[in-house]
Amino acid sequence: MTRWSRRQKKTSSRKAKTLISALRTAAAEQQHPAVAPRGEQLARRYRQVRDFTTRLCQNLQPEDCVVQSMPDVSPAKWHLAHTTWFFETFILKVWMQRYRAEVPQYAFLFNSYYNAAGDMHRRDLRGLISRPTVQETYRYRTSVDECVLQLIASANDALLDEIEPVLILGFNHEQQHQELLVTVIKHVFAQNPLFPIFVPAVPTPSQHRPGAQHFVPFDEATVPIGHEGHDFSYDNEGPRHRALVHAFSLSNRLVTNGEYLAFMEANGYTRPEFWLSLGWTTACEQQWQAPLYWEKRDGEWWNFTLTGFRRVDEAEPVTHISYFEADAYANWDGARLATEFEWERAAADLAIEGNFVDRERFHPAPAPGGEQLQQMFGDVWEWTRSAYLPYPGYRVAPGALGEYNGKFMCNQMVLRGGSCATSRDHMRLTYRNFFPPEKRWQFTGIRLARDLS
Amino acid sequence: MTRWSRRQKKTSSRKAKTLISALRTAAAEQQHPAVAPRGEQLARRYRQVRDFTTRLCQNLQPEDCVVQSMPDVSPAKWHLAHTTWFFETFILKVWMQRYRAEVPQYAFLFNSYYNAAGDMHRRDLRGLISRPTVQETYRYRTSVDECVLQLIASANDALLDEIEPVLILGFNHEQQHQELLVTVIKHVFAQNPLFPIFVPAVPTPSQHRPGAQHFVPFDEATVPIGHEGHDFSYDNEGPRHRALVHAFSLSNRLVTNGEYLAFMEANGYTRPEFWLSLGWTTACEQQWQAPLYWEKRDGEWWNFTLTGFRRVDEAEPVTHISYFEADAYANWDGARLATEFEWERAAADLAIEGNFVDRERFHPAPAPGGEQLQQMFGDVWEWTRSAYLPYPGYRVAPGALGEYNGKFMCNQMVLRGGSCATSRDHMRLTYRNFFPPEKRWQFTGIRLARDLS
Amino acid sequence: MTRWSRRQKKTSSRKAKTLISALRTAAAEQQHPAVAPRGEQLARRYRQVRDFTTRLCQNLQPEDCVVQSMPDVSPAKWHLAHTTWFFETFILKVWMQRYRAEVPQYAFLFNSYYNAAGDMHRRDLRGLISRPTVQETYRYRTSVDECVLQLIASANDALLDEIEPVLILGFNHEQQHQELLVTVIKHVFAQNPLFPIFVPAVPTPSQHRPGAQHFVPFDEATVPIGHEGHDFSYDNEGPRHRALVHAFSLSNRLVTNGEYLAFMEANGYTRPEFWLSLGWTTACEQQWQAPLYWEKRDGEWWNFTLTGFRRVDEAEPVTHISYFEADAYANWDGARLATEFEWERAAADLAIEGNFVDRERFHPAPAPGGEQLQQMFGDVWEWTRSAYLPYPGYRVAPGALGEYNGKFMCNQMVLRGGSCATSRDHMRLTYRNFFPPEKRWQFTGIRLARDLS
Amino acid sequence: MTRWSRRQKKTSSRKAKTLISALRTAAAEQQHPAVAPRGEQLARRYRQVRDFTTRLCQNLQPEDCVVQSMPDVSPAKWHLAHTTWFFETFILKVWMQRYRAEVPQYAFLFNSYYNAAGDMHRRDLRGLISRPTVQETYRYRTSVDECVLQLIASANDALLDEIEPVLILGFNHEQQHQELLVTVIKHVFAQNPLFPIFVPAVPTPSQHRPGAQHFVPFDEATVPIGHEGHDFSYDNEGPRHRALVHAFSLSNRLVTNGEYLAFMEANGYTRPEFWLSLGWTTACEQQWQAPLYWEKRDGEWWNFTLTGFRRVDEAEPVTHISYFEADAYANWDGARLATEFEWERAAADLAIEGNFVDRERFHPAPAPGGEQLQQMFGDVWEWTRSAYLPYPGYRVAPGALGEYNGKFMCNQMVLRGGSCATSRDHMRLTYRNFFPPEKRWQFTGIRLARDLS
């Protein structure tokens, strides 16, 4: 009805500028090491991030990129365009003189949820939009890339000061969408009885069964929580504050498929005593009997992976389970999930290494073995028992940036640690991901904790 | 869950043979004029029909062919594949020796609603299937076409006797899907704020306002209704029988956009006294205020057509209206819709000419003028007030063919006359189309009738 | 939101007068035999009809009368009030001088679907209205009854001429709601695990198995269809007209539970080949495996009746089945349902006798036996294969009366003959009841027909 | 389907005994002052609590008690029966020798959500159950009461030791249902255009406008949180533990209707920047424009209360708002909601006094005035920004008792302080109520907090 008028509306540059000024303040204190010219560094990073998006899509056909298999998750093509729209809207339209969008309606089609950045097309209908084609979308990417790189190349220090924080936000933003791309494609392919293959499986070393879980103890302590300092972080990671964490112990590794099968064989899916009330209702309504992407054939469990449809490997961490399943599993096992504070405390001194998307395995891998904490980063996002809520002193930033995180702080649970679909340099100790408790299409898994007292 | 096993199941040839034997009986009495060798004629016809499907898709991009914009209507790619599956299943798998399907799962993916021909993929999920790609689907078409043409070329008379009726059914089947293709693409493009263009508009002669409606009178009579004879027809068109038709008069032309606008301006959409109870509920729930594809901009009505988004032309017949709207319009006008018997009686002596898809206008055209019956064929399907029910003596044919028509005889209304998306040689005087009363995405329109007594 | 203002609105007397004038015209030609004073006759009839409503409710508790177990069916209390509202609105407010409604809001609460008679409360929410209480509702009945009887007693002939047709419509209207009351209470009680009893079972003569079905033949003929004459009938029963009915035969009795069990045991509920497409979908979605109110216990079928929960009696006619089940049963049996024209032709010379609500059995009874047509009236409404459509020449009456029938002529099937919940003197040869094909809460059943040719 | 078998199943006494043993452990350490004989004390308390339930229903008609106006909230009659079922199941069936339930099916009908206590009737269908009648339900209450009082009277000390904790749980359980009764009746009456009155309004002292809000400051501190000691508390209030609470300030009083109107006039309901994403969606879908029970008439806001439909009083605390509205209001005002730890810290030294249900006002009252903290207890439940989660060290109790609280710890927010529908002696400093963020039918309101740092 009002579609036309809405399409005509343009993101007011005033709004974009509010975003910018917020970012600038945040970046003001940052220092830039003088190793290489800053512009060159930014341009190289820009190309890296943007190219990796393209690389992820290299095996996709145009048809794959159009399909929307869940109302709340967008098709691949939209991600390709939206990440481009971000740089166009928040960089080019603000600082590029005489910049003129080739197709003004893209602003309407490819805005995501930034109410402050103008009207947008309904998310649940994105799968109905066949044009622009994928090829045209790539052209849009290329065209914006050229302009951005040109802007960076010609920028003086004062301008670089202004655009750098927006660029860095854009890099992180694009990395988030890369993760979505991977999980979206997995969901789309899983709907197809032909089970298309995203990438051929990387040959893996001979599999072993990880040893028994070992629970690492932690004393009660008041610890610092949250991000501080000059590096990039999302607003929901701050402000850094002290929190009193009671004594607890944490499993040294993730719960495996084999262990999860034991829960299933103990009728875990049909015994309400292990489940949250809402979880039980959801499991019944959706007829859950196993993790998402699992299918029983001739008495054996198989699962669909991005490298094909294959037998469930008992040594791998279980993944694609909801919070409800993670919680039920923990209850069945007499344990519980960790809070996000416990997790952050335990991970505080660990290196950020693991099975990230950079390895291009696109699937979690078995634990290496040993009693020390492992798999804390990468493999699968770990459900915590913490609801996603603001930290003490948190304030929503003004403007479009303010919509990034704060408005989702309800009915979601915190996930920590990143997954095999996350970029390694996107991850931080303090990174707070979040997801509704009933969703299963992310690479989500379980690490157990226990009270110590 | 049982997806795999279902995919593994193959259409039993027994089922296909039931279909064949039913067709053979029907065709037994047919005579074949000896103008050109029968095989050559069939091959030529085969190529014509199949090529027209391709022609309709020539401007489509792969992305356009994947999108499913309504749960009960399939994407273009599916139509391309399904019409091919028809020939593969009912011709090649039955008569082609050593025929082996390249991709056996296509039988599962591209079956439509023939329960008797094996399991099938859920229709409302067809838009989630990105593979096979459109290009692969065309390869499937080509490969089946080659086999069919080869089979025809090498067939002796006995074999031709057997396959001819199935081929002819296949031609008609494909023509129905061509009509669906056109209307599906229109619906898909209409979802897109960019309003893609299917074909450029054909320049039309200067428009004129059709004159006032003239009601042509018909006396009471007992008339023959339904199809008889050797030519192809669907089973729902028979058996031919006598029906007592009371005196009535029929408008010489279709209701125009201009006349429909008068109904709208008389608040037709907000006055329940003109509407069927179910129609009123539907109109309220779906917030109908105009025909489908109409949009008001700056006080003027525009509509989306396959040749672009343009101002409503008052001289054109109104189209994309539901039965409920047609009925409400007639009540407002103090008239009524015709029964299908009245329609068939009135059209009995007319030539089957009109604005069919062969003209490639893809939109209804204004009436030529004059007091005689016009626009009876082509332009838009005419809603009748007849529920879609079996004729006296109708029996469902055995096997897969039996599913073609009979099982839809509930809660649908009969449409007559064909539209600008119908092939001219697909149309017959006795042709009975049918559609649920609340649907609007077909080219449907209004012709008024009155009692005479 | 606008609730208040809508409640304030009163039925304009103009609207009621339109109804009256339409009725007066219809009644103008009626003649009144002079046996007893007309006023007395009307008063006696009024009391009879009204008292029978009360009698039906005598065993109900206030709680029973409030519950609404289906969104499209009203609670008993509402029926008690609405039938009263009818006389108040169309008699008292029109002819009773200085009549003043005690509770003006009742006009809003107890209007049913007469858009022309003012706004109304939403039907699906009627079960949320606890006040007026049942006792207050009875007071409302008594108060209106006193006024009506007083009006009749004091009316001169001229006034009686005016109100008589409205009164007669009111009697018929109340009888329809009596039937609804019975079926509504059955549905309400059936929801309760305690299975309350409506009335104790009447002791019945020793049951017998009805003999085999006998098909009574009828030749092709052009027959008069529909109502004519001075007696009351609904508008949908006319105008009387001739129809050409082809040769057919009709079963002499209804299909029994025993026969229906054979269909069930032949897997009738899981074989799509017998079902209409929409019927199949409905049966799957609603998981039909037997008629409504049937329940399997320890391997035996029981059914809930108004006289208690008891074993299915194989000799009784099957009831509480949808059109879809009736049609599937007929297909399975190689027969079909009759058209309403066939039914009316066959019943034309039969006396209107049978198991009506007057017998207070509240359940269909086994056929008496013999080869003649039986059970044509009473016991269960017989599904016909005729869609509910207007007869040739039918025109909707103006005003509120016009809403009585015509606006439901879509997506419903015609039922003929009345049931064990219908009043005997409410029934006519030409009576056309109608019901959506998927509904099962009426006393509906099956009589088979066959083509003869 | 399996209704019968489910009804036949009886609560195994084993299950009830698990509950008992858990309670016994908890009560083991309790000491009983010897003022009056323990049995008499318990009997008196039993009568008090049970009688207050009856008192609350004294103005209700049977019809009022049957209606279920929300799928997730039960009708009044069910509450009357369920609280009785509790004592029957967990007291009489366990300790009363030869106790035999008069109607065994009540166990099925009146179980609430205790999976461990046997099967139960579906909650959303409770409004369909007309029998037992309200009168029969009262008989059930009386009969169980007599048995319980008899058991207490005849119990020796050893038995009293066993049943006392279950009785006390039963008292608290009944008080919770008393609160539900009040809010359920309010919702039922609000559906009725006649707006029934629950109780006549108590004449109130002349109203005044409360003064400006005053924010009371609190320093950072590590404080004890949760319940400890011998008195009754729910399991979710423990274990008592230390929590680090950062500096904050808390408004001395609740937000008023007048202040909330200012938010509404500032277009609070149409500005997404104040809203959580889920809140925004909910507000749009449900078309919220004001608190529940508010209605605009002739430009003025009215609200439905238990004492009638009347003008919104600007001095009263706003109530019947969702968490989303409370949060949006706080954002608009530049403040935030308190955490439950902040609330408990601030209330730690306050007497538990206020406008509780004991006053029988059934509506929140204006703040008395002054700068000190007020309205912390009673009037309205205060939304906190704390998600409802287990305290450190919390473990679900075994058996039916374990279902009391733990399984609801997802997607709910904590409410503190009690309301005008809560019993005063049901309230505690540590009491944690919880409610889904989108619900509005409880007496819920807003108290603002701010960061201090």
PDB file of C-alpha atoms in Angstrom, chain A residues 115 220 222 241-244 246 272 275-278 323-324 334-335 385-387 389-390 392-395 406-413 437 451, chain D residues 115 220 222 241-244 246 272 275-278 323-324 334-335 385-387 389-390 392-395 406-413 437 451:
ATOM      1  CA  ASN A 115      14.479   1.369  12.110  1.00  0.00           C
ATOM      2  CA  GLU A 220      34.680 -18.173  44.481  1.00  0.00           C
ATOM      3  CA  THR A 222      35.018 -11.340  42.380  1.00  0.00           C
ATOM      4  CA  HIS A 241      32.461  -4.412  35.801  1.00  0.00           C
ATOM      5  CA  ARG A 242      33.147  -6.679  38.722  1.00  0.00           C
ATOM      6  CA  ALA A 243      30.958  -9.688  39.411  1.00  0.00           C
ATOM      7  CA  LEU A 244      30.911 -12.123  42.284  1.00  0.00           C
ATOM      8  CA  HIS A 246      30.604 -18.474  43.312  1.00  0.00           C
ATOM      9  CA  PRO A 272       9.253 -34.132  31.187  1.00  0.00           C
ATOM     10  CA  TRP A 275      12.763 -30.243  30.758  1.00  0.00           C
ATOM     11  CA  LEU A 276      11.813 -26.652  31.279  1.00  0.00           C
ATOM     12  CA  SER A 277       8.057 -26.266  30.902  1.00  0.00           C
ATOM     13  CA  LEU A 278       8.417 -24.191  27.760  1.00  0.00           C
ATOM     14  CA  TYR A 323      18.812 -24.320  24.843  1.00  0.00           C
ATOM     15  CA  PHE A 324      15.964 -26.522  25.997  1.00  0.00           C
ATOM     16  CA  GLY A 334      22.933 -34.222  37.186  1.00  0.00           C
ATOM     17  CA  ALA A 335      24.883 -31.189  36.048  1.00  0.00           C
ATOM     18  CA  ARG A 385      22.237 -20.463  31.588  1.00  0.00           C
ATOM     19  CA  SER A 386      22.459 -16.655  31.493  1.00  0.00           C
ATOM     20  CA  ALA A 387      19.608 -14.734  29.974  1.00  0.00           C
ATOM     21  CA  LEU A 389      20.554  -8.895  29.668  1.00  0.00           C
ATOM     22  CA  PRO A 390      22.402  -5.604  29.900  1.00  0.00           C
ATOM     23  CA  PRO A 392      25.343  -2.950  35.019  1.00  0.00           C
ATOM     24  CA  GLY A 393      25.738   0.540  33.660  1.00  0.00           C
ATOM     25  CA  TYR A 394      24.952  -0.429  30.063  1.00  0.00           C
ATOM     26  CA  ARG A 395      23.273   2.264  28.027  1.00  0.00           C
ATOM     27  CA  GLY A 406      20.257  -3.659  23.195  1.00  0.00           C
ATOM     28  CA  LYS A 407      16.839  -4.137  21.722  1.00  0.00           C
ATOM     29  CA  PHE A 408      17.243  -7.893  21.620  1.00  0.00           C
ATOM     30  CA  MET A 409      17.708  -8.220  25.360  1.00  0.00           C
ATOM     31  CA  CYS A 410      14.617 -10.292  26.059  1.00  0.00           C
ATOM     32  CA  ASN A 411      13.811 -13.988  25.838  1.00  0.00           C
ATOM     33  CA  GLN A 412      17.238 -14.911  24.523  1.00  0.00           C
ATOM     34  CA  MET A 413      20.065 -16.859  26.139  1.00  0.00           C
ATOM     35  CA  PRO A 437      16.075 -20.831  23.507  1.00  0.00           C
ATOM     36  CA  ASP A 451      28.236 -26.270  41.762  1.00  0.00           C
TER      37      ASP A 451
ATOM     38  CA  ASN D 115       3.279 -34.145  35.517  1.00  0.00           C
ATOM     39  CA  GLU D 220      27.728  -0.563  45.944  1.00  0.00           C
ATOM     40  CA  THR D 222      27.862  -7.219  48.526  1.00  0.00           C
ATOM     41  CA  HIS D 241      23.811 -16.265  48.797  1.00  0.00           C
ATOM     42  CA  ARG D 242      25.869 -13.118  48.488  1.00  0.00           C
ATOM     43  CA  ALA D 243      25.569 -10.881  45.436  1.00  0.00           C
ATOM     44  CA  LEU D 244      27.556  -7.844  44.404  1.00  0.00           C
ATOM     45  CA  HIS D 246      26.545  -1.904  42.098  1.00  0.00           C
ATOM     46  CA  PRO D 272      10.259   1.916  18.276  1.00  0.00           C
ATOM     47  CA  TRP D 275      11.036  -0.619  22.802  1.00  0.00           C
ATOM     48  CA  LEU D 276      12.655  -4.001  22.926  1.00  0.00           C
ATOM     49  CA  SER D 277      12.442  -5.630  19.520  1.00  0.00           C
ATOM     50  CA  LEU D 278      10.090  -8.335  20.760  1.00  0.00           C
ATOM     51  CA  TYR D 323       7.224  -5.841  30.874  1.00  0.00           C
ATOM     52  CA  PHE D 324       7.657  -4.394  27.400  1.00  0.00           C
ATOM     53  CA  GLY D 334      15.836   8.058  30.696  1.00  0.00           C
ATOM     54  CA  ALA D 335      15.708   5.597  33.539  1.00  0.00           C
ATOM     55  CA  ARG D 385      14.835  -6.249  34.667  1.00  0.00           C
ATOM     56  CA  SER D 386      15.927  -9.630  36.017  1.00  0.00           C
ATOM     57  CA  ALA D 387      15.106 -12.705  34.021  1.00  0.00           C
ATOM     58  CA  LEU D 389      16.652 -17.765  36.675  1.00  0.00           C
ATOM     59  CA  PRO D 390      17.902 -20.074  39.412  1.00  0.00           C
ATOM     60  CA  PRO D 392      23.547 -20.031  42.522  1.00  0.00           C
ATOM     61  CA  GLY D 393      23.371 -23.461  44.078  1.00  0.00           C
ATOM     62  CA  TYR D 394      19.650 -23.911  43.359  1.00  0.00           C
ATOM     63  CA  ARG D 395      18.574 -27.460  42.718  1.00  0.00           C
ATOM     64  CA  GLY D 406      12.136 -24.524  38.548  1.00  0.00           C
ATOM     65  CA  LYS D 407      10.597 -25.585  35.312  1.00  0.00           C
ATOM     66  CA  PHE D 408       9.322 -22.096  34.567  1.00  0.00           C
ATOM     67  CA  MET D 409      12.786 -20.549  34.581  1.00  0.00           C
ATOM     68  CA  CYS D 410      12.821 -19.436  30.962  1.00  0.00           C
ATOM     69  CA  ASN D 411      11.441 -16.420  29.111  1.00  0.00           C
ATOM     70  CA  GLN D 412       9.890 -14.909  32.220  1.00  0.00           C
ATOM     71  CA  MET D 413      10.789 -11.795  34.182  1.00  0.00           C
ATOM     72  CA  PRO D 437       7.067 -10.244  29.431  1.00  0.00           C
ATOM     73  CA  ASP D 451      22.650   3.922  37.656  1.00  0.00           C
TER      74      ASP D 451
END
